[in-house]
């Protein structure tokens, strides 16, 4: 029996993994290795197979997007075992793969999954649901994943901001009580993001500065509801330069608690994270071992 399980999301990216899978299997065979292969059949399948099989393998490698990585790591963490994780990115965004400097080419990424360096990475959890690199709510949460990639490439940060700004004054803000470790903030917010990545939604450098993936803290970005065009004009440049003031907050924290009078819809690693009136987010230091260049 092989000591490696390869979980393949057949629908990742553009849903045509055939040639890439051949390259991946060839990369393993050239090293005299042959992993056990599992093809996911539906959403959530990677989570269940990783949870079920984690104790049987030394290494679990996943081929897919950040959502697939989320499922695999969540399954492993729920299993109580700790196999090493290999990640071969094949999604449309691949935020966390970019942060870890994993190559887009499947054969090169496979080589790292075979013989890369082990890195103990922090993991987050929102009300007990694990996430790898981002939990977010509010205005820009869906915009980042819907903005056309050509527009992202052309405008960078500004595509993110401009798409969201179209409906900025129409959105209903959330009245929130936010605890960030020992700091308490109470106000009306239109956006919040807790992340451990240098890229979110395909945009680089919107999560803050001095990002470390194993420091036990996640980056927190909070945007207050602008009351007029003057405040909006202050928010946009602060987002671009990661500057904190009384409208935009950039923080680092290990424990975050967000309480609202109404339900707040969250996304975890770009997937539905449910609606919560109370969200407790914890950072687990060096909780998963992932292979990197």
Coordinates of C-alpha atoms in Angstrom, one line a residue:
X1 CA 0.0 0.0 0.0
X2 CA 1.2 3.5 -0.9
X3 CA 1.9 5.9 2.0
X4 CA 0.5 8.8 -0.1
X5 CA -3.1 9.6 -1.0
X6 CA -3.7 11.9 -4.0
X7 CA -7.2 13.5 -3.9
X8 CA -8.2 15.0 -7.2
X9 CA -11.0 17.5 -7.6
X10 CA -12.2 16.8 -11.2
X11 CA -14.1 20.1 -11.4
X12 CA -11.3 22.4 -10.2
X13 CA -10.5 25.4 -12.4
X14 CA -11.9 24.8 -15.8
X15 CA -12.8 21.2 -15.1
X16 CA -10.4 19.6 -17.6
X17 CA -7.7 17.9 -15.4
X18 CA -6.9 15.0 -17.8
X19 CA -3.5 16.1 -19.1
X20 CA -2.5 17.6 -15.8
X21 CA -3.3 14.4 -13.9
X22 CA -1.0 12.5 -16.4
X23 CA 1.8 15.0 -15.6
X24 CA 1.2 14.6 -11.9
X25 CA 1.2 10.8 -11.9
X26 CA 4.3 10.9 -14.2
X27 CA 6.1 13.2 -11.6
X28 CA 5.4 10.6 -8.9
X29 CA 6.4 7.6 -11.1
X30 CA 9.7 9.2 -12.0
X31 CA 10.5 9.1 -8.3
X32 CA 9.5 5.5 -8.1
X33 CA 6.3 6.4 -6.3
X34 CA 2.7 5.6 -7.0
X35 CA 0.1 7.3 -4.8
X36 CA -3.4 5.9 -4.1
X37 CA -5.7 8.1 -6.2
X38 CA -9.2 9.3 -5.2
X39 CA -11.4 11.3 -7.6
X40 CA -13.9 13.5 -5.8
X41 CA -17.5 13.0 -6.8
X42 CA -19.2 16.0 -5.2
X43 CA -18.8 19.1 -3.0
X44 CA -17.6 18.1 0.4
X45 CA -16.2 14.8 -0.8
X46 CA -12.6 15.8 -0.3
X47 CA -13.4 16.6 3.4
X48 CA -15.0 13.3 4.1
X49 CA -12.3 11.2 2.4
X50 CA -9.5 13.1 4.1
X51 CA -11.1 12.7 7.5
X52 CA -11.7 9.0 6.9
X53 CA -8.3 8.2 5.5
X54 CA -6.0 10.6 7.4
X55 CA -4.7 7.9 9.8
X56 CA -3.8 5.5 6.9
X57 CA -1.4 7.7 5.0
X58 CA 1.8 9.6 5.8
X59 CA 1.0 12.2 3.2
X60 CA -2.2 13.5 1.6
X61 CA -1.8 15.5 -1.6
X62 CA -4.7 17.4 -3.1
X63 CA -5.2 18.6 -6.7
X64 CA -7.7 21.5 -6.9
X65 CA -8.3 25.0 -5.8
X66 CA -8.1 26.7 -2.4
X67 CA -11.6 25.3 -1.6
X68 CA -10.2 21.7 -2.2
X69 CA -7.3 22.5 0.1
X70 CA -9.8 23.8 2.7
X71 CA -11.8 20.6 2.6
X72 CA -8.7 18.4 2.8
X73 CA -7.1 20.2 5.7
X74 CA -10.4 20.5 7.6
X75 CA -10.9 16.7 7.2
X76 CA -7.4 16.0 8.5
X77 CA -7.9 18.3 11.5
X78 CA -11.2 16.7 12.3
X79 CA -9.6 13.2 12.1
X80 CA -7.1 13.8 14.9
X81 CA -4.2 12.5 12.7
X82 CA -1.6 14.7 11.2
X83 CA -0.4 13.5 7.8
X84 CA 1.7 15.9 5.7
X85 CA -0.2 18.0 3.1
X86 CA 0.8 18.4 -0.5
X87 CA -1.0 21.0 -2.6
X88 CA -1.1 21.0 -6.4
X89 CA -3.1 24.2 -7.3
X90 CA -5.7 23.9 -10.1
X91 CA -8.3 26.5 -9.1
X92 CA -9.3 29.7 -10.8
X93 CA -7.8 31.9 -8.0
X94 CA -5.3 29.9 -5.9
X95 CA -4.7 32.6 -3.3
X96 CA -3.0 30.5 -0.8
X97 CA -0.9 28.7 -3.3
X98 CA 0.4 32.0 -4.5
X99 CA 1.1 33.0 -0.9
X100 CA 3.2 29.9 -0.4
X101 CA 4.9 30.5 -3.8
X102 CA 3.7 27.2 -5.2
X103 CA 4.0 27.0 -9.0
X104 CA 1.0 26.9 -11.4
X105 CA 2.5 24.1 -13.5
X106 CA 1.1 20.8 -12.2
X107 CA 4.3 18.8 -12.7
X108 CA 6.4 21.4 -10.9
X109 CA 3.9 21.6 -8.0
X110 CA 3.8 17.8 -7.9
X111 CA 7.6 17.8 -7.4
X112 CA 7.2 20.0 -4.4
X113 CA 4.4 17.7 -3.1
X114 CA 6.8 14.8 -3.4
X115 CA 10.0 16.3 -1.9
X116 CA 9.3 19.8 -0.8
X117 CA 10.1 21.3 2.6
X118 CA 7.7 20.7 5.5
X119 CA 6.2 23.9 6.8
X120 CA 4.0 24.1 10.0
X121 CA 1.3 26.5 9.1
X122 CA -1.3 28.4 11.2
X123 CA -5.0 27.5 10.7
X124 CA -8.1 29.5 11.6
X125 CA -11.5 28.3 12.9
X126 CA -14.8 30.2 12.9
X127 CA -17.2 28.7 15.5
X128 CA -15.4 25.4 15.1
X129 CA -15.3 25.3 11.3
X130 CA -11.7 25.4 10.1
X131 CA -10.4 27.6 7.3
X132 CA -7.0 27.9 5.8
X133 CA -6.5 31.5 4.8
X134 CA -9.5 33.8 4.9
X135 CA -12.9 34.4 6.7
X136 CA -14.8 37.4 5.5
X137 CA -18.1 39.2 5.6
X138 CA -19.7 42.2 4.0
X139 CA -19.5 44.3 0.9
X140 CA -16.5 43.0 -1.0
X141 CA -16.8 39.3 0.1
X142 CA -18.4 38.2 -3.2
X143 CA -17.0 40.9 -5.4
X144 CA -13.4 39.5 -5.2
X145 CA -14.5 36.2 -6.7
X146 CA -16.8 37.7 -9.4
X147 CA -14.6 40.4 -10.8
X148 CA -13.3 39.6 -14.2
X149 CA -9.7 38.4 -14.2
X150 CA -8.7 40.7 -17.0
X151 CA -9.9 43.6 -14.9
X152 CA -8.0 42.3 -12.0
X153 CA -4.8 42.1 -14.1
X154 CA -5.4 45.6 -15.4
X155 CA -6.4 47.5 -12.3
X156 CA -5.2 45.3 -9.4
X157 CA -6.5 46.7 -6.1
X158 CA -8.7 49.2 -7.8
X159 CA -10.8 46.5 -9.5
X160 CA -11.7 45.2 -6.1
X161 CA -12.5 48.7 -4.7
X162 CA -14.4 50.0 -7.8
X163 CA -16.6 47.0 -8.2
X164 CA -17.6 47.2 -4.5
X165 CA -17.9 51.0 -4.5
X166 CA -20.7 50.8 -7.1
X167 CA -23.1 49.7 -4.4
X168 CA -21.3 51.2 -1.4
X169 CA -24.1 53.6 -0.3
X170 CA -26.8 51.0 -0.9
X171 CA -25.5 48.4 1.4
X172 CA -26.8 48.0 4.9
X173 CA -24.0 48.2 7.4
X174 CA -23.7 45.8 10.4
X175 CA -23.7 47.2 13.9
X176 CA -20.9 45.2 15.5
X177 CA -19.1 44.6 18.7
X178 CA -15.6 43.4 17.9
X179 CA -13.1 42.0 20.3
X180 CA -9.5 41.7 18.9
X181 CA -7.5 40.0 21.7
X182 CA -7.5 42.8 24.3
X183 CA -9.0 45.6 22.0
X184 CA -12.7 46.4 21.8
X185 CA -14.3 48.1 18.8
X186 CA -18.0 49.0 18.5
X187 CA -19.3 50.6 15.3
X188 CA -21.1 50.1 12.0
X189 CA -19.1 48.1 9.5
X190 CA -19.6 47.2 5.8
X191 CA -16.7 44.7 5.5
X192 CA -14.5 42.5 7.6
X193 CA -11.7 40.0 6.8
X194 CA -9.5 37.8 8.9
X195 CA -6.8 36.3 6.8
X196 CA -3.5 34.5 6.6
X197 CA -2.5 35.2 3.0
X198 CA -0.8 37.7 0.8
X199 CA -3.6 37.3 -1.8
X200 CA -7.3 37.3 -1.5
X201 CA -9.8 36.9 -4.3
X202 CA -6.9 37.1 -6.8
X203 CA -5.6 40.4 -5.4
X204 CA -2.2 40.7 -3.9
X205 CA -1.2 42.8 -0.9
X206 CA -4.7 43.8 0.4
X207 CA -4.4 42.0 3.7
X208 CA -1.8 44.1 5.3
X209 CA 2.0 44.0 5.7
X210 CA 4.6 41.8 7.5
X211 CA 2.5 38.7 7.0
X212 CA 3.9 35.5 8.6
X213 CA 2.1 32.2 8.2
X214 CA 3.3 30.7 11.4
X215 CA 3.2 33.5 13.9
X216 CA 0.0 32.5 15.7
X217 CA -1.8 35.7 14.4
X218 CA -4.1 36.4 11.5
X219 CA -4.4 39.8 9.7
X220 CA -7.6 41.7 10.4
X221 CA -9.1 44.3 8.0
X222 CA -12.3 46.2 9.0
X223 CA -14.0 48.9 7.0
X224 CA -16.5 51.2 8.7
X225 CA -19.6 52.5 6.9
X226 CA -18.8 55.8 5.2
X227 CA -21.4 58.4 5.9
X228 CA -20.6 60.6 2.9
X229 CA -18.3 60.9 -0.2
X230 CA -15.6 62.6 1.9
X231 CA -15.2 59.5 4.1
X232 CA -15.3 57.2 1.1
X233 CA -12.5 59.2 -0.5
X234 CA -10.5 58.6 2.7
X235 CA -11.2 54.8 2.8
X236 CA -10.0 54.0 -0.7
X237 CA -6.4 55.3 -0.4
X238 CA -6.1 53.8 3.0
X239 CA -7.0 50.4 1.7
X240 CA -4.5 50.7 -1.1
X241 CA -1.7 51.7 1.4
X242 CA -2.8 49.5 4.3
X243 CA -3.1 52.6 6.5
X244 CA -5.2 52.4 9.7
X245 CA -7.4 55.3 10.9
X246 CA -10.8 55.7 12.3
X247 CA -12.5 54.4 9.2
X248 CA -10.2 51.5 8.2
X249 CA -8.6 49.1 10.8
X250 CA -5.6 47.0 10.1
X251 CA -4.8 44.7 13.0
X252 CA -3.2 41.4 13.9
X253 CA -4.9 39.1 16.4
X254 CA -5.1 35.5 17.7
X255 CA -8.6 35.6 19.0
X256 CA -11.5 37.5 17.4
X257 CA -15.1 37.7 18.5
X258 CA -17.7 39.5 16.5
X259 CA -21.2 40.0 17.8
X260 CA -24.1 41.4 15.8
X261 CA -27.8 42.0 16.4
X262 CA -28.6 40.5 13.0
X263 CA -27.2 37.5 11.1
X264 CA -24.0 38.1 9.2
X265 CA -23.2 36.0 6.2
X266 CA -19.6 34.7 6.1
X267 CA -17.3 33.1 3.5
X268 CA -14.5 30.7 4.5
X269 CA -11.8 30.3 1.9
X270 CA -14.2 31.6 -0.8
X271 CA -16.9 29.1 0.2
X272 CA -20.2 29.6 2.1
X273 CA -19.4 29.9 5.8
X274 CA -23.0 30.2 7.1
X275 CA -24.8 33.1 8.9
X276 CA -23.9 34.0 12.4
X277 CA -24.9 36.6 15.0
X278 CA -21.8 35.6 17.0
X279 CA -18.6 34.6 15.4
X280 CA -15.7 33.4 17.4
X281 CA -12.5 33.1 15.4
X282 CA -9.4 31.3 16.8
X283 CA -6.0 31.0 15.3
X284 CA -4.3 27.6 15.8
X285 CA -0.5 28.0 15.7
X286 CA 1.4 25.7 13.4
X287 CA -1.5 23.3 13.2
X288 CA -1.0 21.7 9.7
X289 CA 2.2 20.6 8.0
X290 CA 2.3 21.6 4.3
X291 CA 5.0 21.1 1.7
X292 CA 6.5 24.3 0.2
X293 CA 9.4 25.1 -2.1

